[in-house]
């Protein structure tokens, strides 16, 4: 009986890894992201951060509007994650404030809010002042694309060499002004016309840029 109890989690773990791989593989754009259920979004988020080197645990069972959905740990550092699978609603600053309260209750060092959609302008400012990272649909897809080689390790044993360092990854794609997502843009006029750079996805509300 004890042996059976010890073996029970193994098939579930294998199913979870396989299912996470399938979900990540089909994510190509925000539309495919929004087609997911709330619990599939949580699985994707857990998988992404696990592949970035975190110890990631999906709590589950809270429903689409529960409190903490995923807990991340790196050493003694604890981060709580809340996922909002909202297709038509923009995440307001009130939701971000609620997460700050949850961070205090959970004694977490940082917080992350993930949504398939977007955040209001004041959400970004509040998050930046309170060690909270906001990940909108575009940013999440960007993370999936950059970490996708990890999901193909079974096909290419050398694929791990192409996986970016998690710290460098965040530094490269996070807006320096609001911590939002960034996309490639091209200068349309002037002496630098035609050159490329990274611009904030919230432009023109935020005009943060990074050099490529």
PDB file of C-alpha atoms in Angstrom:
ATOM      1  CA  UNK A   1       0.000   0.000   0.000  1.00  0.00           C
ATOM      2  CA  UNK A   2       2.816   2.420   0.906  1.00  0.00           C
ATOM      3  CA  UNK A   3       4.588   1.644  -2.373  1.00  0.00           C
ATOM      4  CA  UNK A   4       1.426   2.438  -4.326  1.00  0.00           C
ATOM      5  CA  UNK A   5       1.004   5.754  -2.522  1.00  0.00           C
ATOM      6  CA  UNK A   6       4.590   6.704  -3.305  1.00  0.00           C
ATOM      7  CA  UNK A   7       4.142   5.848  -6.981  1.00  0.00           C
ATOM      8  CA  UNK A   8       0.827   7.668  -7.433  1.00  0.00           C
ATOM      9  CA  UNK A   9       2.309  11.178  -8.000  1.00  0.00           C
ATOM     10  CA  UNK A  10       4.639   9.942 -10.753  1.00  0.00           C
ATOM     11  CA  UNK A  11       1.992   9.428 -13.498  1.00  0.00           C
ATOM     12  CA  UNK A  12       0.429  12.794 -12.639  1.00  0.00           C
ATOM     13  CA  UNK A  13       3.805  14.540 -12.886  1.00  0.00           C
ATOM     14  CA  UNK A  14       4.414  12.966 -16.287  1.00  0.00           C
ATOM     15  CA  UNK A  15       0.955  14.027 -17.464  1.00  0.00           C
ATOM     16  CA  UNK A  16       1.531  17.564 -16.216  1.00  0.00           C
ATOM     17  CA  UNK A  17       4.870  17.909 -18.015  1.00  0.00           C
ATOM     18  CA  UNK A  18       3.377  16.532 -21.231  1.00  0.00           C
ATOM     19  CA  UNK A  19       0.343  18.795 -20.984  1.00  0.00           C
ATOM     20  CA  UNK A  20       2.456  21.879 -20.257  1.00  0.00           C
ATOM     21  CA  UNK A  21       4.614  21.100 -23.272  1.00  0.00           C
ATOM     22  CA  UNK A  22       1.540  20.801 -25.487  1.00  0.00           C
ATOM     23  CA  UNK A  23       0.098  24.090 -24.237  1.00  0.00           C
ATOM     24  CA  UNK A  24       3.335  26.015 -24.749  1.00  0.00           C
ATOM     25  CA  UNK A  25       3.844  24.509 -28.202  1.00  0.00           C
ATOM     26  CA  UNK A  26       0.511  25.857 -29.461  1.00  0.00           C
ATOM     27  CA  UNK A  27       1.060  29.396 -28.155  1.00  0.00           C
ATOM     28  CA  UNK A  28       1.875  31.529 -31.196  1.00  0.00           C
ATOM     29  CA  UNK A  29       0.042  34.783 -30.535  1.00  0.00           C
ATOM     30  CA  UNK A  30      -2.285  36.523 -28.082  1.00  0.00           C
ATOM     31  CA  UNK A  31      -5.333  34.975 -29.779  1.00  0.00           C
ATOM     32  CA  UNK A  32      -4.103  31.456 -28.998  1.00  0.00           C
ATOM     33  CA  UNK A  33      -3.339  32.586 -25.454  1.00  0.00           C
ATOM     34  CA  UNK A  34      -6.858  33.887 -24.931  1.00  0.00           C
ATOM     35  CA  UNK A  35      -8.346  30.598 -26.140  1.00  0.00           C
ATOM     36  CA  UNK A  36      -6.980  28.867 -23.038  1.00  0.00           C
ATOM     37  CA  UNK A  37      -8.940  28.209 -19.875  1.00  0.00           C
ATOM     38  CA  UNK A  38      -7.857  29.820 -16.610  1.00  0.00           C
ATOM     39  CA  UNK A  39      -6.274  26.614 -15.328  1.00  0.00           C
ATOM     40  CA  UNK A  40      -4.358  26.096 -18.597  1.00  0.00           C
ATOM     41  CA  UNK A  41      -2.970  29.625 -18.251  1.00  0.00           C
ATOM     42  CA  UNK A  42      -1.777  28.782 -14.752  1.00  0.00           C
ATOM     43  CA  UNK A  43      -0.067  25.648 -16.059  1.00  0.00           C
ATOM     44  CA  UNK A  44       1.708  27.664 -18.760  1.00  0.00           C
ATOM     45  CA  UNK A  45       2.893  30.272 -16.253  1.00  0.00           C
ATOM     46  CA  UNK A  46       4.176  27.581 -13.896  1.00  0.00           C
ATOM     47  CA  UNK A  47       6.036  25.880 -16.750  1.00  0.00           C
ATOM     48  CA  UNK A  48       7.607  29.120 -18.000  1.00  0.00           C
ATOM     49  CA  UNK A  49       9.092  30.008 -14.631  1.00  0.00           C
ATOM     50  CA  UNK A  50      10.183  26.441 -13.959  1.00  0.00           C
ATOM     51  CA  UNK A  51      12.171  26.595 -17.197  1.00  0.00           C
ATOM     52  CA  UNK A  52      13.666  29.901 -16.071  1.00  0.00           C
ATOM     53  CA  UNK A  53      15.200  28.195 -13.042  1.00  0.00           C
ATOM     54  CA  UNK A  54      12.555  28.778 -10.362  1.00  0.00           C
ATOM     55  CA  UNK A  55      11.027  26.184  -8.090  1.00  0.00           C
ATOM     56  CA  UNK A  56       7.466  26.707  -9.290  1.00  0.00           C
ATOM     57  CA  UNK A  57       4.330  25.293  -7.667  1.00  0.00           C
ATOM     58  CA  UNK A  58       0.842  25.735  -9.070  1.00  0.00           C
ATOM     59  CA  UNK A  59      -1.636  25.794  -6.201  1.00  0.00           C
ATOM     60  CA  UNK A  60      -4.827  25.370  -8.244  1.00  0.00           C
ATOM     61  CA  UNK A  61      -8.291  24.858  -6.872  1.00  0.00           C
ATOM     62  CA  UNK A  62      -9.050  28.551  -6.328  1.00  0.00           C
ATOM     63  CA  UNK A  63     -10.994  29.073  -9.546  1.00  0.00           C
ATOM     64  CA  UNK A  64     -10.445  31.790 -12.151  1.00  0.00           C
ATOM     65  CA  UNK A  65     -10.491  34.613  -9.567  1.00  0.00           C
ATOM     66  CA  UNK A  66      -8.643  33.027  -6.669  1.00  0.00           C
ATOM     67  CA  UNK A  67      -5.775  34.500  -4.677  1.00  0.00           C
ATOM     68  CA  UNK A  68      -2.320  33.037  -5.237  1.00  0.00           C
ATOM     69  CA  UNK A  69      -2.193  30.797  -8.300  1.00  0.00           C
ATOM     70  CA  UNK A  70       1.520  30.001  -8.506  1.00  0.00           C
ATOM     71  CA  UNK A  71       4.331  30.258  -5.948  1.00  0.00           C
ATOM     72  CA  UNK A  72       7.908  30.754  -7.139  1.00  0.00           C
ATOM     73  CA  UNK A  73      11.016  30.217  -5.055  1.00  0.00           C
ATOM     74  CA  UNK A  74      14.709  30.823  -5.632  1.00  0.00           C
ATOM     75  CA  UNK A  75      16.649  30.095  -2.475  1.00  0.00           C
ATOM     76  CA  UNK A  76      14.966  32.129   0.271  1.00  0.00           C
ATOM     77  CA  UNK A  77      13.286  34.470  -2.214  1.00  0.00           C
ATOM     78  CA  UNK A  78       9.534  33.906  -2.558  1.00  0.00           C
ATOM     79  CA  UNK A  79       7.297  35.341  -5.286  1.00  0.00           C
ATOM     80  CA  UNK A  80       3.527  34.965  -5.505  1.00  0.00           C
ATOM     81  CA  UNK A  81       1.783  34.966  -8.882  1.00  0.00           C
ATOM     82  CA  UNK A  82      -1.805  35.772  -9.746  1.00  0.00           C
ATOM     83  CA  UNK A  83      -3.171  34.897 -13.201  1.00  0.00           C
ATOM     84  CA  UNK A  84      -6.085  36.729 -14.815  1.00  0.00           C
ATOM     85  CA  UNK A  85      -7.489  34.943 -17.854  1.00  0.00           C
ATOM     86  CA  UNK A  86      -9.630  37.905 -18.851  1.00  0.00           C
ATOM     87  CA  UNK A  87     -10.457  38.199 -22.543  1.00  0.00           C
ATOM     88  CA  UNK A  88     -12.350  41.495 -22.479  1.00  0.00           C
ATOM     89  CA  UNK A  89     -11.394  43.206 -19.214  1.00  0.00           C
ATOM     90  CA  UNK A  90      -8.326  45.348 -18.557  1.00  0.00           C
ATOM     91  CA  UNK A  91      -6.622  44.611 -15.234  1.00  0.00           C
ATOM     92  CA  UNK A  92      -7.054  47.654 -12.987  1.00  0.00           C
ATOM     93  CA  UNK A  93      -4.773  49.031 -10.296  1.00  0.00           C
ATOM     94  CA  UNK A  94      -7.174  47.635  -7.659  1.00  0.00           C
ATOM     95  CA  UNK A  95      -6.170  44.104  -8.619  1.00  0.00           C
ATOM     96  CA  UNK A  96      -2.493  45.005  -8.302  1.00  0.00           C
ATOM     97  CA  UNK A  97      -3.130  46.598  -4.896  1.00  0.00           C
ATOM     98  CA  UNK A  98      -4.847  43.413  -3.751  1.00  0.00           C
ATOM     99  CA  UNK A  99      -1.770  41.428  -4.724  1.00  0.00           C
ATOM    100  CA  UNK A 100       0.380  43.722  -2.569  1.00  0.00           C
ATOM    101  CA  UNK A 101      -1.817  42.801   0.391  1.00  0.00           C
ATOM    102  CA  UNK A 102      -1.465  39.133  -0.504  1.00  0.00           C
ATOM    103  CA  UNK A 103       2.320  39.523  -0.665  1.00  0.00           C
ATOM    104  CA  UNK A 104       2.304  40.840   2.902  1.00  0.00           C
ATOM    105  CA  UNK A 105       0.042  38.045   4.142  1.00  0.00           C
ATOM    106  CA  UNK A 106       2.160  35.392   2.398  1.00  0.00           C
ATOM    107  CA  UNK A 107       5.447  37.022   3.476  1.00  0.00           C
ATOM    108  CA  UNK A 108       6.502  37.136  -0.153  1.00  0.00           C
ATOM    109  CA  UNK A 109       9.409  39.212  -1.444  1.00  0.00           C
ATOM    110  CA  UNK A 110       7.777  40.013  -4.794  1.00  0.00           C
ATOM    111  CA  UNK A 111       4.614  39.584  -6.799  1.00  0.00           C
ATOM    112  CA  UNK A 112       3.611  38.977 -10.410  1.00  0.00           C
ATOM    113  CA  UNK A 113       0.291  39.554 -12.137  1.00  0.00           C
ATOM    114  CA  UNK A 114      -0.226  37.779 -15.468  1.00  0.00           C
ATOM    115  CA  UNK A 115      -3.060  38.540 -17.861  1.00  0.00           C
ATOM    116  CA  UNK A 116      -3.991  37.541 -21.390  1.00  0.00           C
ATOM    117  CA  UNK A 117      -4.996  41.149 -22.028  1.00  0.00           C
ATOM    118  CA  UNK A 118      -3.599  44.464 -20.805  1.00  0.00           C
ATOM    119  CA  UNK A 119      -3.216  46.632 -17.703  1.00  0.00           C
ATOM    120  CA  UNK A 120      -4.411  50.157 -16.998  1.00  0.00           C
ATOM    121  CA  UNK A 121      -1.829  52.942 -17.009  1.00  0.00           C
ATOM    122  CA  UNK A 122      -1.877  53.478 -13.234  1.00  0.00           C
ATOM    123  CA  UNK A 123      -1.326  49.739 -12.686  1.00  0.00           C
ATOM    124  CA  UNK A 124       2.160  49.988 -14.183  1.00  0.00           C
ATOM    125  CA  UNK A 125       3.217  52.838 -11.934  1.00  0.00           C
ATOM    126  CA  UNK A 126       1.888  51.195  -8.763  1.00  0.00           C
ATOM    127  CA  UNK A 127       3.556  47.899  -9.659  1.00  0.00           C
ATOM    128  CA  UNK A 128       6.931  49.540 -10.323  1.00  0.00           C
ATOM    129  CA  UNK A 129       6.849  51.158  -6.857  1.00  0.00           C
ATOM    130  CA  UNK A 130       5.970  47.953  -5.011  1.00  0.00           C
ATOM    131  CA  UNK A 131       8.206  45.238  -6.488  1.00  0.00           C
ATOM    132  CA  UNK A 132       5.394  43.790  -8.584  1.00  0.00           C
ATOM    133  CA  UNK A 133       5.933  42.636 -12.161  1.00  0.00           C
ATOM    134  CA  UNK A 134       3.091  42.954 -14.662  1.00  0.00           C
ATOM    135  CA  UNK A 135       3.020  40.550 -17.609  1.00  0.00           C
ATOM    136  CA  UNK A 136       0.472  41.280 -20.322  1.00  0.00           C
ATOM    137  CA  UNK A 137      -0.465  39.027 -23.230  1.00  0.00           C
ATOM    138  CA  UNK A 138       2.268  40.302 -25.553  1.00  0.00           C
ATOM    139  CA  UNK A 139       4.944  39.947 -22.888  1.00  0.00           C
ATOM    140  CA  UNK A 140       3.839  36.399 -22.054  1.00  0.00           C
ATOM    141  CA  UNK A 141       3.980  35.348 -25.696  1.00  0.00           C
ATOM    142  CA  UNK A 142       7.442  36.919 -25.922  1.00  0.00           C
ATOM    143  CA  UNK A 143       8.627  34.826 -22.970  1.00  0.00           C
ATOM    144  CA  UNK A 144       7.211  31.675 -24.539  1.00  0.00           C
ATOM    145  CA  UNK A 145       9.017  32.350 -27.816  1.00  0.00           C
ATOM    146  CA  UNK A 146      12.361  32.894 -26.119  1.00  0.00           C
ATOM    147  CA  UNK A 147      12.045  29.827 -23.916  1.00  0.00           C
ATOM    148  CA  UNK A 148      10.497  27.573 -26.569  1.00  0.00           C
ATOM    149  CA  UNK A 149      13.774  25.636 -27.219  1.00  0.00           C
ATOM    150  CA  UNK A 150      13.411  24.120 -23.746  1.00  0.00           C
ATOM    151  CA  UNK A 151      10.192  22.389 -24.778  1.00  0.00           C
ATOM    152  CA  UNK A 152      12.007  20.688 -27.634  1.00  0.00           C
ATOM    153  CA  UNK A 153      14.874  19.136 -25.669  1.00  0.00           C
ATOM    154  CA  UNK A 154      13.554  15.657 -26.378  1.00  0.00           C
ATOM    155  CA  UNK A 155      14.047  16.300 -30.099  1.00  0.00           C
ATOM    156  CA  UNK A 156      17.324  18.229 -29.916  1.00  0.00           C
ATOM    157  CA  UNK A 157      19.691  17.414 -27.007  1.00  0.00           C
ATOM    158  CA  UNK A 158      21.770  20.506 -27.829  1.00  0.00           C
ATOM    159  CA  UNK A 159      18.812  22.890 -27.636  1.00  0.00           C
ATOM    160  CA  UNK A 160      19.600  23.751 -24.014  1.00  0.00           C
ATOM    161  CA  UNK A 161      22.648  25.689 -25.228  1.00  0.00           C
ATOM    162  CA  UNK A 162      20.311  28.245 -26.813  1.00  0.00           C
ATOM    163  CA  UNK A 163      18.231  28.918 -23.699  1.00  0.00           C
ATOM    164  CA  UNK A 164      18.925  32.452 -22.429  1.00  0.00           C
ATOM    165  CA  UNK A 165      19.953  33.188 -18.866  1.00  0.00           C
ATOM    166  CA  UNK A 166      16.785  34.095 -16.891  1.00  0.00           C
ATOM    167  CA  UNK A 167      18.289  37.312 -15.516  1.00  0.00           C
ATOM    168  CA  UNK A 168      19.544  38.433 -18.921  1.00  0.00           C
ATOM    169  CA  UNK A 169      16.173  37.522 -20.437  1.00  0.00           C
ATOM    170  CA  UNK A 170      14.266  39.807 -18.076  1.00  0.00           C
ATOM    171  CA  UNK A 171      16.744  42.633 -18.490  1.00  0.00           C
ATOM    172  CA  UNK A 172      16.500  42.454 -22.262  1.00  0.00           C
ATOM    173  CA  UNK A 173      12.749  42.515 -22.714  1.00  0.00           C
ATOM    174  CA  UNK A 174      11.511  44.585 -19.766  1.00  0.00           C
ATOM    175  CA  UNK A 175      10.777  48.273 -20.239  1.00  0.00           C
ATOM    176  CA  UNK A 176      13.193  50.369 -18.128  1.00  0.00           C
ATOM    177  CA  UNK A 177      10.435  52.841 -17.251  1.00  0.00           C
ATOM    178  CA  UNK A 178       7.364  50.749 -16.414  1.00  0.00           C
ATOM    179  CA  UNK A 179       8.609  47.118 -16.385  1.00  0.00           C
ATOM    180  CA  UNK A 180       6.175  46.289 -19.188  1.00  0.00           C
ATOM    181  CA  UNK A 181       6.816  44.206 -22.292  1.00  0.00           C
ATOM    182  CA  UNK A 182       8.876  45.412 -25.233  1.00  0.00           C
ATOM    183  CA  UNK A 183       8.714  44.828 -28.981  1.00  0.00           C
ATOM    184  CA  UNK A 184      11.037  45.528 -31.888  1.00  0.00           C
ATOM    185  CA  UNK A 185      10.407  48.844 -33.626  1.00  0.00           C
ATOM    186  CA  UNK A 186      12.033  50.727 -36.501  1.00  0.00           C
ATOM    187  CA  UNK A 187      12.953  54.422 -36.654  1.00  0.00           C
ATOM    188  CA  UNK A 188      10.807  55.920 -39.430  1.00  0.00           C
ATOM    189  CA  UNK A 189      12.598  59.235 -39.999  1.00  0.00           C
ATOM    190  CA  UNK A 190      15.669  61.298 -39.150  1.00  0.00           C
ATOM    191  CA  UNK A 191      19.372  60.408 -39.285  1.00  0.00           C
ATOM    192  CA  UNK A 192      18.706  56.969 -37.730  1.00  0.00           C
ATOM    193  CA  UNK A 193      15.847  56.074 -40.081  1.00  0.00           C
ATOM    194  CA  UNK A 194      15.649  52.326 -40.650  1.00  0.00           C
ATOM    195  CA  UNK A 195      17.538  51.357 -37.498  1.00  0.00           C
ATOM    196  CA  UNK A 196      15.813  49.080 -34.999  1.00  0.00           C
ATOM    197  CA  UNK A 197      15.274  49.358 -31.261  1.00  0.00           C
ATOM    198  CA  UNK A 198      13.062  47.917 -28.518  1.00  0.00           C
ATOM    199  CA  UNK A 199      10.038  50.023 -27.612  1.00  0.00           C
ATOM    200  CA  UNK A 200       7.502  49.663 -24.812  1.00  0.00           C
ATOM    201  CA  UNK A 201       4.271  47.878 -25.776  1.00  0.00           C
ATOM    202  CA  UNK A 202       2.358  50.637 -23.964  1.00  0.00           C
ATOM    203  CA  UNK A 203       3.582  53.406 -26.310  1.00  0.00           C
ATOM    204  CA  UNK A 204       2.562  56.273 -26.429  1.00  0.00           C
ATOM    205  CA  UNK A 205       1.515  56.052 -22.747  1.00  0.00           C
ATOM    206  CA  UNK A 206       5.045  54.911 -21.943  1.00  0.00           C
ATOM    207  CA  UNK A 207       7.995  55.849 -24.160  1.00  0.00           C
ATOM    208  CA  UNK A 208      10.594  53.532 -22.649  1.00  0.00           C
ATOM    209  CA  UNK A 209      13.173  52.175 -25.113  1.00  0.00           C
ATOM    210  CA  UNK A 210      16.174  49.870 -25.170  1.00  0.00           C
ATOM    211  CA  UNK A 211      18.888  49.500 -27.783  1.00  0.00           C
ATOM    212  CA  UNK A 212      19.060  46.253 -29.719  1.00  0.00           C
TER     213      UNK A 212
END
